[in-house]
Tab-separated table of C-alpha atoms and ligand atoms in Angstrom:
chain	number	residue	atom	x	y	z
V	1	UNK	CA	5.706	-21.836	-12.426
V	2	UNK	CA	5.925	-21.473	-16.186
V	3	UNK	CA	8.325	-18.426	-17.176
V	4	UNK	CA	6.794	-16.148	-19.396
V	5	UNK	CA	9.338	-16.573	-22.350
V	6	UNK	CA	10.022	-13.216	-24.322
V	7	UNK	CA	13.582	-13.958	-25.189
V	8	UNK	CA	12.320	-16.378	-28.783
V	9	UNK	CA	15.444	-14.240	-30.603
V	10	UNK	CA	17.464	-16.306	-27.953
V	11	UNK	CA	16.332	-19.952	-28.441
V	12	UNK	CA	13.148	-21.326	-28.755
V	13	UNK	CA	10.962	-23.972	-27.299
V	14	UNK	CA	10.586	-27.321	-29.606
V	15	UNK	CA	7.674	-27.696	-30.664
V	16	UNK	CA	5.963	-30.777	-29.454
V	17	UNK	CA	5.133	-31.526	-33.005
V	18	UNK	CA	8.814	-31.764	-33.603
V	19	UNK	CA	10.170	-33.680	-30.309
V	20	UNK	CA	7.674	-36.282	-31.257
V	21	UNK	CA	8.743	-36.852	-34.510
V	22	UNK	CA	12.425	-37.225	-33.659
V	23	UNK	CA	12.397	-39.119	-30.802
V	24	UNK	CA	12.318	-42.637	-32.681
V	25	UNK	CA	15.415	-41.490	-33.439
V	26	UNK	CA	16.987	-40.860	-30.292
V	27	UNK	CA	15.446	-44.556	-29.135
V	28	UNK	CA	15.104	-47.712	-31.469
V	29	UNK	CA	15.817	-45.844	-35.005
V	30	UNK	CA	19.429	-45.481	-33.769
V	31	UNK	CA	21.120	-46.627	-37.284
V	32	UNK	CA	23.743	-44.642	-39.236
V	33	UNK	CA	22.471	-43.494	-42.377
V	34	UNK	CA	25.709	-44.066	-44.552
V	35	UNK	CA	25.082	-48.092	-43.733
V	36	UNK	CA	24.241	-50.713	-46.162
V	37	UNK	CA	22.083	-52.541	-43.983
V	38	UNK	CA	18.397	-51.288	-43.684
V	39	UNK	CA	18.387	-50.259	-40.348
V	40	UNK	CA	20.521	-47.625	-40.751
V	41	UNK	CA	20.297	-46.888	-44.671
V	42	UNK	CA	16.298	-46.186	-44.003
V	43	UNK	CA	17.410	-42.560	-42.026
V	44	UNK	CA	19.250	-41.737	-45.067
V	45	UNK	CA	15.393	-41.097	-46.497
V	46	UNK	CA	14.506	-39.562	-43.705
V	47	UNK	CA	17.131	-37.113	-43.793
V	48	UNK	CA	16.304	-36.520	-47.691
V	49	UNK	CA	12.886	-35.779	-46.682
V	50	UNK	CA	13.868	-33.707	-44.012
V	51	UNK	CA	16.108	-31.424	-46.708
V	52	UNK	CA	13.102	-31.053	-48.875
V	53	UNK	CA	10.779	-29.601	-45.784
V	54	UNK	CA	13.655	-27.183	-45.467
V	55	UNK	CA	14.372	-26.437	-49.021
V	56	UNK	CA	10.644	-26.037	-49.416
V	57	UNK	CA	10.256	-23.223	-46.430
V	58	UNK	CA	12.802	-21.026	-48.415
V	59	UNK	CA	12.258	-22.118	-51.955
V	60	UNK	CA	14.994	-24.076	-52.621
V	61	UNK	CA	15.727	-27.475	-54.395
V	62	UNK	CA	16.757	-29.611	-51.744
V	63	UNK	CA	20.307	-30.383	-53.468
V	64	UNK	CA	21.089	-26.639	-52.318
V	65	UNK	CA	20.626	-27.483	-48.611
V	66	UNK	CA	23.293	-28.350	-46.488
V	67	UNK	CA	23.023	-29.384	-42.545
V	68	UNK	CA	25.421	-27.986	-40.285
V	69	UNK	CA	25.062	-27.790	-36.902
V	70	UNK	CA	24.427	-24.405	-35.969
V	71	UNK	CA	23.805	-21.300	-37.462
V	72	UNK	CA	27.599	-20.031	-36.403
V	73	UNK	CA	28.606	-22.802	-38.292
V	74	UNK	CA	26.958	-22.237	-41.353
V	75	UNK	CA	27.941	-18.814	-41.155
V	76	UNK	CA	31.749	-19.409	-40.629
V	77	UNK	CA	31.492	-22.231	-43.724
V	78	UNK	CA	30.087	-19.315	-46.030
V	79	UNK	CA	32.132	-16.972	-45.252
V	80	UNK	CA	35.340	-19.762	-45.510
V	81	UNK	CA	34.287	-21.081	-48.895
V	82	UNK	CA	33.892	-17.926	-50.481
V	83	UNK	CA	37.350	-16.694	-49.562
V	84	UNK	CA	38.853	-19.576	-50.274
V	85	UNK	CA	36.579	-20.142	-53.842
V	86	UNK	CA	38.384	-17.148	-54.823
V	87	UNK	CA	42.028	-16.794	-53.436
V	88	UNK	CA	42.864	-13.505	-55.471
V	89	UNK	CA	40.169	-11.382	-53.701
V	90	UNK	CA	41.503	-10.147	-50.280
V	91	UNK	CA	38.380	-8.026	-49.396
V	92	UNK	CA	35.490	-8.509	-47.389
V	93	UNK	CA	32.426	-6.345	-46.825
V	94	UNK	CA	30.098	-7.272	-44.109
V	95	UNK	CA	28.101	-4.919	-41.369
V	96	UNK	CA	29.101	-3.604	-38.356
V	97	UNK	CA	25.736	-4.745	-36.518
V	98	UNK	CA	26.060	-8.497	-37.577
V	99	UNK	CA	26.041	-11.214	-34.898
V	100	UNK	CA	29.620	-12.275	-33.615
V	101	UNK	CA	29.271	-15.559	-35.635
V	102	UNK	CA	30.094	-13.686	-38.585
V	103	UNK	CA	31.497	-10.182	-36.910
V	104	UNK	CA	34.222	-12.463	-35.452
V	105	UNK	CA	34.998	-14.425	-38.407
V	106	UNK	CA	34.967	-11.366	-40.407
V	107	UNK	CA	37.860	-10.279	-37.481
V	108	UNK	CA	39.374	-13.333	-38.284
V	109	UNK	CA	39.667	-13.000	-42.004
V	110	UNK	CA	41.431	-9.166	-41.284
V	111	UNK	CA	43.783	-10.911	-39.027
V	112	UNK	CA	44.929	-12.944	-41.441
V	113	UNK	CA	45.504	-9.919	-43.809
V	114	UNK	CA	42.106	-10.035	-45.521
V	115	UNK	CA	40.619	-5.832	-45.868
V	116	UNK	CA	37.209	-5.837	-43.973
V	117	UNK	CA	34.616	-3.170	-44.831
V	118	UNK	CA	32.127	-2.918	-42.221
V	119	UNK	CA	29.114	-1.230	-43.010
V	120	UNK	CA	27.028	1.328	-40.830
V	121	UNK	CA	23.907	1.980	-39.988
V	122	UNK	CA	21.905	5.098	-39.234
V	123	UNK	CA	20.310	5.553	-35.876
V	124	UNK	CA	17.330	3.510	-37.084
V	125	UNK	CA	19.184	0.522	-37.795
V	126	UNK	CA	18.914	0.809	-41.122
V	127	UNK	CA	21.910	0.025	-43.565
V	128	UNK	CA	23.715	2.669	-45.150
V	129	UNK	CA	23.187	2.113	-48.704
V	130	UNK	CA	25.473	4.710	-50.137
V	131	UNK	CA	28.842	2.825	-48.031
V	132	UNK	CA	27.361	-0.507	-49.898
V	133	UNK	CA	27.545	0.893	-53.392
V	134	UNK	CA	31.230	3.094	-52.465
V	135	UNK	CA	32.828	0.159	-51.246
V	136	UNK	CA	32.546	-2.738	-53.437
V	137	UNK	CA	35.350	-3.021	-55.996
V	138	UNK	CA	36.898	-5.665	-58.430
V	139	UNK	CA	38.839	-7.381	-55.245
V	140	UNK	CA	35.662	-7.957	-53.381
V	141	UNK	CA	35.476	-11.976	-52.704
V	142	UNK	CA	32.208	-11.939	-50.473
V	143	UNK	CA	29.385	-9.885	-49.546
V	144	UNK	CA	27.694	-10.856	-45.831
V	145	UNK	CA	24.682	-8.814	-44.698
V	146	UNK	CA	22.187	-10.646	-42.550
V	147	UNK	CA	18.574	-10.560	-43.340
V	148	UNK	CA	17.330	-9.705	-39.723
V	149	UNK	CA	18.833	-8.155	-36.872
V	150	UNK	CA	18.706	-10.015	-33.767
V	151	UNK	CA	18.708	-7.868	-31.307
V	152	UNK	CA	16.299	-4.264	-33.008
V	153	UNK	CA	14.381	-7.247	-35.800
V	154	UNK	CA	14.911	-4.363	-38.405
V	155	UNK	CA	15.218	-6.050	-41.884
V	156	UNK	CA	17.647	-5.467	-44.843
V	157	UNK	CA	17.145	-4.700	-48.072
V	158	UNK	CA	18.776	-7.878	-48.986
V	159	UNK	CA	17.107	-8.359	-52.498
V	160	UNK	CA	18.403	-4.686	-53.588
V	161	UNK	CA	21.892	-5.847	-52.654
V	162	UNK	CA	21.669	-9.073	-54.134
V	163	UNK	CA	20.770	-7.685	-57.182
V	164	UNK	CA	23.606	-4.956	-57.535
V	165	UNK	CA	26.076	-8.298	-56.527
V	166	UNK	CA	24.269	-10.536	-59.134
V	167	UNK	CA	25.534	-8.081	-61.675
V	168	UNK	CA	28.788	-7.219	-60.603
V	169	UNK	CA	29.370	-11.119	-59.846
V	170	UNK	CA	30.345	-10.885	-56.480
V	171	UNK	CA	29.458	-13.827	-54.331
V	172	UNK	CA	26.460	-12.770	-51.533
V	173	UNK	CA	25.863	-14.729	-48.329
V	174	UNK	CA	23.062	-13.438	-45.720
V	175	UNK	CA	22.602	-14.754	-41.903
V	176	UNK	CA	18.500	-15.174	-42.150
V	177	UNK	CA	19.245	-17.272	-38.944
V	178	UNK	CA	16.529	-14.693	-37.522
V	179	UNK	CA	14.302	-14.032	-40.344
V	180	UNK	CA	13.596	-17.824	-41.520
V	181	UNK	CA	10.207	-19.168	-40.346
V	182	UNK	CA	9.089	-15.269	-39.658
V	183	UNK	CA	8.757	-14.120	-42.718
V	184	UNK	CA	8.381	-15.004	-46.492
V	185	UNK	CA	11.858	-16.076	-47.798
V	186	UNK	CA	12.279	-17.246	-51.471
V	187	UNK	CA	15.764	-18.143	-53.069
V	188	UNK	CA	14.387	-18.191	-56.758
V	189	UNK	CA	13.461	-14.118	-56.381
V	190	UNK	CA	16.234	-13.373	-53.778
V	191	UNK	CA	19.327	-13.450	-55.871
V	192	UNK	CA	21.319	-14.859	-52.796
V	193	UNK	CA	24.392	-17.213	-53.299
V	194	UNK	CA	24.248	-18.627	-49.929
V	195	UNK	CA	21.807	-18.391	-46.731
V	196	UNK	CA	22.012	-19.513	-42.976
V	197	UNK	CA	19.129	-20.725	-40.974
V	198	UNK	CA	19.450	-22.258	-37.589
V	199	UNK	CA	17.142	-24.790	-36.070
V	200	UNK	CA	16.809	-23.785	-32.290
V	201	UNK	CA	15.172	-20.486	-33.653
V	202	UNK	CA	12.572	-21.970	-35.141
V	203	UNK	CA	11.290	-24.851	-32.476
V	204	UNK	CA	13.469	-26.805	-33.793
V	205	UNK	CA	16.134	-27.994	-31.176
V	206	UNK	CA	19.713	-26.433	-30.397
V	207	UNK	CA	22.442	-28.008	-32.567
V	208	UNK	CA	21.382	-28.005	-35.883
V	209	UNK	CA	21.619	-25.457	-38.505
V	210	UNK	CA	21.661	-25.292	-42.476
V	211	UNK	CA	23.423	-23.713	-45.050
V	212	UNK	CA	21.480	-22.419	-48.605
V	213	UNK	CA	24.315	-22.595	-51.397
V	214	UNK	CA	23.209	-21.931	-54.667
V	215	UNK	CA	23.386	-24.578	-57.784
V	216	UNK	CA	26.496	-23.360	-59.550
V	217	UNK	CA	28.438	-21.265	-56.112
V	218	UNK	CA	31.925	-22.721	-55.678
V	219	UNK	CA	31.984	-24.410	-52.531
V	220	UNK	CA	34.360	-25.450	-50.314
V	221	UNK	CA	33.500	-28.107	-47.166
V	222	UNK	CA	34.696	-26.247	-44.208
V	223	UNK	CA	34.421	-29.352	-42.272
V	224	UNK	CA	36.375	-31.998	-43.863
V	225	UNK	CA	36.066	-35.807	-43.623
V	226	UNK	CA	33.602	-38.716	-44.855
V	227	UNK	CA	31.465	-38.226	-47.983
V	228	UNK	CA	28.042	-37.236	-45.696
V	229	UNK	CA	26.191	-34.074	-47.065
V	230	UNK	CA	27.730	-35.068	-50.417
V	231	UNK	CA	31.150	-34.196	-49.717
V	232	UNK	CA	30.193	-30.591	-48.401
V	233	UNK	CA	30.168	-31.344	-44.374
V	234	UNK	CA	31.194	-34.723	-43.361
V	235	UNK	CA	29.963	-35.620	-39.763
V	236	UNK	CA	28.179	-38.426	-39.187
V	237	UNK	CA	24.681	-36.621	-39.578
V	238	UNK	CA	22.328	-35.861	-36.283
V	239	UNK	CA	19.816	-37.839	-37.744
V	240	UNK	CA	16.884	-36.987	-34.984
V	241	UNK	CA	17.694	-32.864	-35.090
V	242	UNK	CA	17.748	-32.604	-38.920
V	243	UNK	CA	14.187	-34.817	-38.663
V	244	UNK	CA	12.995	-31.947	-36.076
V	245	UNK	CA	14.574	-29.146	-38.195
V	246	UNK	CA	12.471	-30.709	-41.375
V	247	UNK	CA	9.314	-30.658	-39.411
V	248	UNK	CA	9.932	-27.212	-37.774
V	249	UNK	CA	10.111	-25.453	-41.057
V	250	UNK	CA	7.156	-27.566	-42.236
V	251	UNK	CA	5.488	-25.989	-39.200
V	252	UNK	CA	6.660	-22.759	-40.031
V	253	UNK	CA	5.509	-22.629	-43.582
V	254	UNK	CA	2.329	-23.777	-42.846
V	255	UNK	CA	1.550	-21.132	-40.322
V	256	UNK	CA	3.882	-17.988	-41.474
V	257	UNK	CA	1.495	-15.735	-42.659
V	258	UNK	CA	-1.374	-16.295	-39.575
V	259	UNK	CA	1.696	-16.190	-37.142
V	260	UNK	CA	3.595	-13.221	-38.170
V	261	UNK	CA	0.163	-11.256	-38.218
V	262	UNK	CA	-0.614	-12.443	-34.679
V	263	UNK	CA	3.077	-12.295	-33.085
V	264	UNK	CA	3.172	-8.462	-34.637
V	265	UNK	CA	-0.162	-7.829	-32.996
V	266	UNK	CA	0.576	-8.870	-29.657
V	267	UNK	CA	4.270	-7.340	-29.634
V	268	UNK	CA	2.719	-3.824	-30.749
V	269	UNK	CA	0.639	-3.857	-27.628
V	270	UNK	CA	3.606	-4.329	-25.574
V	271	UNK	CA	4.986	-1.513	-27.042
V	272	UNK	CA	2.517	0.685	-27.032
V	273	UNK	CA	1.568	0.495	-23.706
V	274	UNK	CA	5.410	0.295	-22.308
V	275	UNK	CA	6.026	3.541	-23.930
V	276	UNK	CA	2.429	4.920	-22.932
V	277	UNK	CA	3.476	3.748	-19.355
V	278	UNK	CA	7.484	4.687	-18.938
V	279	UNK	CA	8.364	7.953	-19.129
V	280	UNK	CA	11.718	8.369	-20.939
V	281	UNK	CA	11.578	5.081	-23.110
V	282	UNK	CA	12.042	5.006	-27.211
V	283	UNK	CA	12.101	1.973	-29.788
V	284	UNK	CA	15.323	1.489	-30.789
V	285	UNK	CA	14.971	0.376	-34.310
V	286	UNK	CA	13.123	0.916	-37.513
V	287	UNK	CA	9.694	-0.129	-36.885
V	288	UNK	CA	8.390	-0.152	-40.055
V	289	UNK	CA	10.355	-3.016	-41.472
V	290	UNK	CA	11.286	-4.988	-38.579
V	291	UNK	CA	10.444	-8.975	-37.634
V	292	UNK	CA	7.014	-9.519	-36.444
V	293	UNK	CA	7.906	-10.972	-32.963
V	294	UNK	CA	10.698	-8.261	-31.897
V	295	UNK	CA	11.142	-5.073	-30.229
V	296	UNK	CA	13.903	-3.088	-28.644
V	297	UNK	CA	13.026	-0.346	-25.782
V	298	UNK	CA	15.461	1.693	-24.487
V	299	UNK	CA	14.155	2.880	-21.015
V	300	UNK	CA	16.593	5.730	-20.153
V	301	UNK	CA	18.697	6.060	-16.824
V	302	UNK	CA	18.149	2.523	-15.890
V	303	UNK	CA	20.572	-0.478	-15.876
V	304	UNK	CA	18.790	-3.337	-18.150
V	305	UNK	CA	20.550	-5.814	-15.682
V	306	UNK	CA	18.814	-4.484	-13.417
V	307	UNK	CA	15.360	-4.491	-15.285
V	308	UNK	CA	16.223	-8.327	-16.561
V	309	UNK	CA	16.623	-9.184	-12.664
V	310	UNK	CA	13.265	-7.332	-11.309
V	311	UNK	CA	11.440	-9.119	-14.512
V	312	UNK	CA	13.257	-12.685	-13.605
V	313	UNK	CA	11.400	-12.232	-10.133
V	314	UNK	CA	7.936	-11.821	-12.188
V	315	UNK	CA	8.885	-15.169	-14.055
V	316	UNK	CA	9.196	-12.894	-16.845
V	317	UNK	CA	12.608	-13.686	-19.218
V	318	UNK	CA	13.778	-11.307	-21.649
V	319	UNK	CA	17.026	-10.243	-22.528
V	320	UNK	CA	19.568	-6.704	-22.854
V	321	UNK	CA	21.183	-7.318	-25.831
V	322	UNK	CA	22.349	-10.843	-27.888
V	323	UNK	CA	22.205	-14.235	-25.916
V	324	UNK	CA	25.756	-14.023	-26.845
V	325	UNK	CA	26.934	-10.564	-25.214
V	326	UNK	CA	24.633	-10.642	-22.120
V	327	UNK	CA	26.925	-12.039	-19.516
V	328	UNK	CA	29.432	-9.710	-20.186
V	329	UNK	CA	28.711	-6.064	-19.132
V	330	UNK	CA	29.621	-4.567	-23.072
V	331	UNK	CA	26.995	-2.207	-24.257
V	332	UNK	CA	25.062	-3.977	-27.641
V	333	UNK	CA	27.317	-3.385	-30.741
V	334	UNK	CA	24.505	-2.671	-32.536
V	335	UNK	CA	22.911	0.133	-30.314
V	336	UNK	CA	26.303	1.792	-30.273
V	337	UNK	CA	26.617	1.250	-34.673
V	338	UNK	CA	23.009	2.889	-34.463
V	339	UNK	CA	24.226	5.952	-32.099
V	340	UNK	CA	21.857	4.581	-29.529
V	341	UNK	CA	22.396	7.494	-26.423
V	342	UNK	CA	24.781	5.483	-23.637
V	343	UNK	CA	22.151	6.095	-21.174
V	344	UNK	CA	19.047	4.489	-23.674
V	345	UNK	CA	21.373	1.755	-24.440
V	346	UNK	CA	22.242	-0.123	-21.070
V	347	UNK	CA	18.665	0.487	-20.468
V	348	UNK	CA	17.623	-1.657	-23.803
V	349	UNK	CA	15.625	-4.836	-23.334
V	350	UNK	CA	14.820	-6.718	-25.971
V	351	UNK	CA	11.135	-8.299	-26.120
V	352	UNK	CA	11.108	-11.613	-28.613
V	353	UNK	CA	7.832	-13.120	-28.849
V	354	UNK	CA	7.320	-16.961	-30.133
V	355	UNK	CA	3.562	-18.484	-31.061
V	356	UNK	CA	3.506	-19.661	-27.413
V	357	UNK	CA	2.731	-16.561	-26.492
V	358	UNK	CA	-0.831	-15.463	-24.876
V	359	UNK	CA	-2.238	-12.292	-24.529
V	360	UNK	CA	-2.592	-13.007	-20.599
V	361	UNK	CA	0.839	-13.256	-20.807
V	362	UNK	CA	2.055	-9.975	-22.555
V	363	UNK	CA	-0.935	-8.196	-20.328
V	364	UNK	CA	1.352	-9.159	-17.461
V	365	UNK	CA	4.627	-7.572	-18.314
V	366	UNK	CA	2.417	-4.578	-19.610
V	367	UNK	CA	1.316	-4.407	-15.683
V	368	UNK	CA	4.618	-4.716	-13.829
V	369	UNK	CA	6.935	-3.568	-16.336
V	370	UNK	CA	6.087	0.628	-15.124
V	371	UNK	CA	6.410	-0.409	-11.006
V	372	UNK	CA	9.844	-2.366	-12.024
V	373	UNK	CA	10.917	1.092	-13.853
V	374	UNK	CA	9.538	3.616	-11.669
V	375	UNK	CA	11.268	1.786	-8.473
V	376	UNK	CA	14.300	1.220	-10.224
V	377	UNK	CA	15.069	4.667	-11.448
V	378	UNK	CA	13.847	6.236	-7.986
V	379	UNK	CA	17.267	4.059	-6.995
V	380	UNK	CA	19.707	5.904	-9.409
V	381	UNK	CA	20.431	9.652	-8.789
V	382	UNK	CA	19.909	10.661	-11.980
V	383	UNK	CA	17.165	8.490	-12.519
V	384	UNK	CA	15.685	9.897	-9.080
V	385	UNK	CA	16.075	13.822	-10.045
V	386	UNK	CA	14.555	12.900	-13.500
V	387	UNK	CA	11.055	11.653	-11.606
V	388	UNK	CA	10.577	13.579	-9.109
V	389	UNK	CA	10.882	16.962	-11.303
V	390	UNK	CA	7.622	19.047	-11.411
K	401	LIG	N1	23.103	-15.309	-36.533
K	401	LIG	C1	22.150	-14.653	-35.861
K	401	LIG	C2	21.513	-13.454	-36.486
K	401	LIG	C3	21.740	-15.102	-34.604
K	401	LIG	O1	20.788	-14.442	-33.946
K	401	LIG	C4	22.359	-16.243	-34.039
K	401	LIG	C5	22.000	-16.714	-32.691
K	401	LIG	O2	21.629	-15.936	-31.829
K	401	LIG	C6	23.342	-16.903	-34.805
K	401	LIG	C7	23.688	-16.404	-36.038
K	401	LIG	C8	24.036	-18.127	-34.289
K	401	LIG	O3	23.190	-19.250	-34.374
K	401	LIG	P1	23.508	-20.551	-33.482
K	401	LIG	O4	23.161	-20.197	-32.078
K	401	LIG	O5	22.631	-21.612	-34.063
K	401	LIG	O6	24.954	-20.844	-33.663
């Protein structure tokens, strides 16, 4: 049976569009692109045009994209050059609700003596402006606030900051690893220095990721080695991914607008009639500036576990918190930033919808989703006392 897929924040499907376009590349088009002969020199073109598909989806000239292969990795080679472009500044501002790729690198850089600010959040996700303003000073090296949040969708006001950065001269990085090829992203109005974007959010497959750096940011390769990507990521290049990542933001441009108006229309009738249907559930997260395919319901005095196990029987996948946390029994970092309630928060499924999406799909989670809740709190005591008051 085909799983209905609401976990898109997770990973994707590749589009067929794009596994048939890169798999001459995985079969007879097998040459390395730094040889001389024309076998393998010919994917060096490919790969160019591949860069501008990508550059084009955000704005960019295609000199300013680099592939990496992931978004972690693009975030950890921002975050690197910047620190190490400018060795006096020991301090670091970032957010306390960004994903571990650059939470944990941020961790990293205090370890090794670096001061990390981490931003909050208010209890709609939204970043505290005032703590931006109060804590940049003259030894700031790097500014990283992502664009999206993975796990509530609620956006940043990441053109205000990189404005107020612009003119102080303080470099600006921002994870849009979520946000690229859901909404409208332009480099030459967003004053950003440098930008992740990862593939296997986008239909594009896992493995492959790029890094925005502006003409003019000092940059230094994180990964070091042969001259590919000009000297700024050496790797013998996945030739096939970075094909699929070109056409996947080719995709993505060409549908953006039609998509994000029919992905928010089909995820606000999820919501509506979840919280219409479960007594005791809230939206964790601003909704009026959030990703078009994302939302966050905290159904109170449940286990999400629990609800994520019930909805696996249905064929139904979705997820409690980031790809990266669920496994491990932590309540979401960011629902605890936002001041999420304990008992909302381990009751928080996240619901990320992709353009595969049907109605007759999302009308089936709206029809099991109150029978998986009602049977699952009549299990807990609390849960149980809650229901079956007058
Ligand atoms: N940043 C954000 C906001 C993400 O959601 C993710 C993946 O979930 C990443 C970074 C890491 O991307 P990748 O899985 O390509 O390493």
């Amino acid at each position: 049976m085909k799983p209905i897929y609401l976990d898109n924040n997770a990973t994707t499907a590749v589009a067929p569009e794009v596994l048939e376009e890169m798999l001459p590349y995985l079969k007879e088009l097998y040459g390395n692109p730094s040889s001389m002969h024309t076998f393998g020199g010919q994917n060096h073109r490919r790969i160019e045009e591949a860069r501008a598909k990508v550059a084009a989806l955000i704005g960019a000239d295609p000199e300013e994209i680099i592939f990496t292969s992931c978004g972690t990795e693009s975030d950890n080679t921002a975050l690197m050059s910047a620190v190490e472009s400018y060795p006096r500044k020991r301090h670091v501002i970032t957010t306390r609700v960004e994903h571990p790729a650059v939470l944990n690198f941020a961790r990293h850089l205090a370890r090794k003596g670096y001061r990390v600010t981490y931003l909050p959040v208010d209890s709609l996700g939204r970043l505290d402006m005032e703590a931006f303003h109060e804590a940049l000073d003259d030894d700031t090296a790097v500014v990283s606030v992502m664009y999206a949040n993975n796990e509530t969708g609620v956006i940043f006001p990441v053109a205000e900051i990189a404005e107020v950065l612009r003119e102080r001269g303080i470099l600006f990085h921002t994870d849009a690893v979520q946000a690229v090829g859901k909404v409208p992203i332009d480099v030459k109005e967003l004053a950003v220095d440098m930008l992740s974007l990862s593939g296997h959010k986008l239909h594009a497959p896992k493995g492959i990721g790029a890094l925005y750096v502006r003409r003019g940011t000092r940059f230094h390769p994180y990964i070091i080695g042969g001259h590919q990507e000009r000297g700024r990521r050496a790797g013998t290049e996945n030739v096939a991914s970075i094909v699929g990542l070109g056409k996947a933001c080719e995709l993505a441009g060409e549908a953006l607008e039609e998509e994000a108006g029919y992905l928010s229309r089909l995820r606000d009738r999820l919501e509506r009639a979840l919280l219409q249907s479960c007594p005791d559930a809230r939206v964790n997260g601003d909704t009026t500036n959030r990703l078009p395919n994302t939302t966050n319901i905290g159904f109170e005095y449940v286990e999400g576990e629990a609800i994520l196990l019930r909805l696996d029987e249905y064929g139904i996948c979705a997820s409690s918190g980031s790809a990266c946390t669920s496994g491990s029994l932590q309540p979401s970092h960011v629902l605890r930033a936002m001041g999420v309630p304990f008992t909302a928060i381990h009751g928080s499924i996240r619901f990320s919808l992709s353009r595969y999406n049907t109605e007759s799909e999302i009308d089936r989670v709206i029809e099991v989703m109150p029978t998986i809740i009602r049977e699952l709190r009549l299990l807990s005591p609390y849960g149980k006392e809650r229901l079956t008051q007058p």
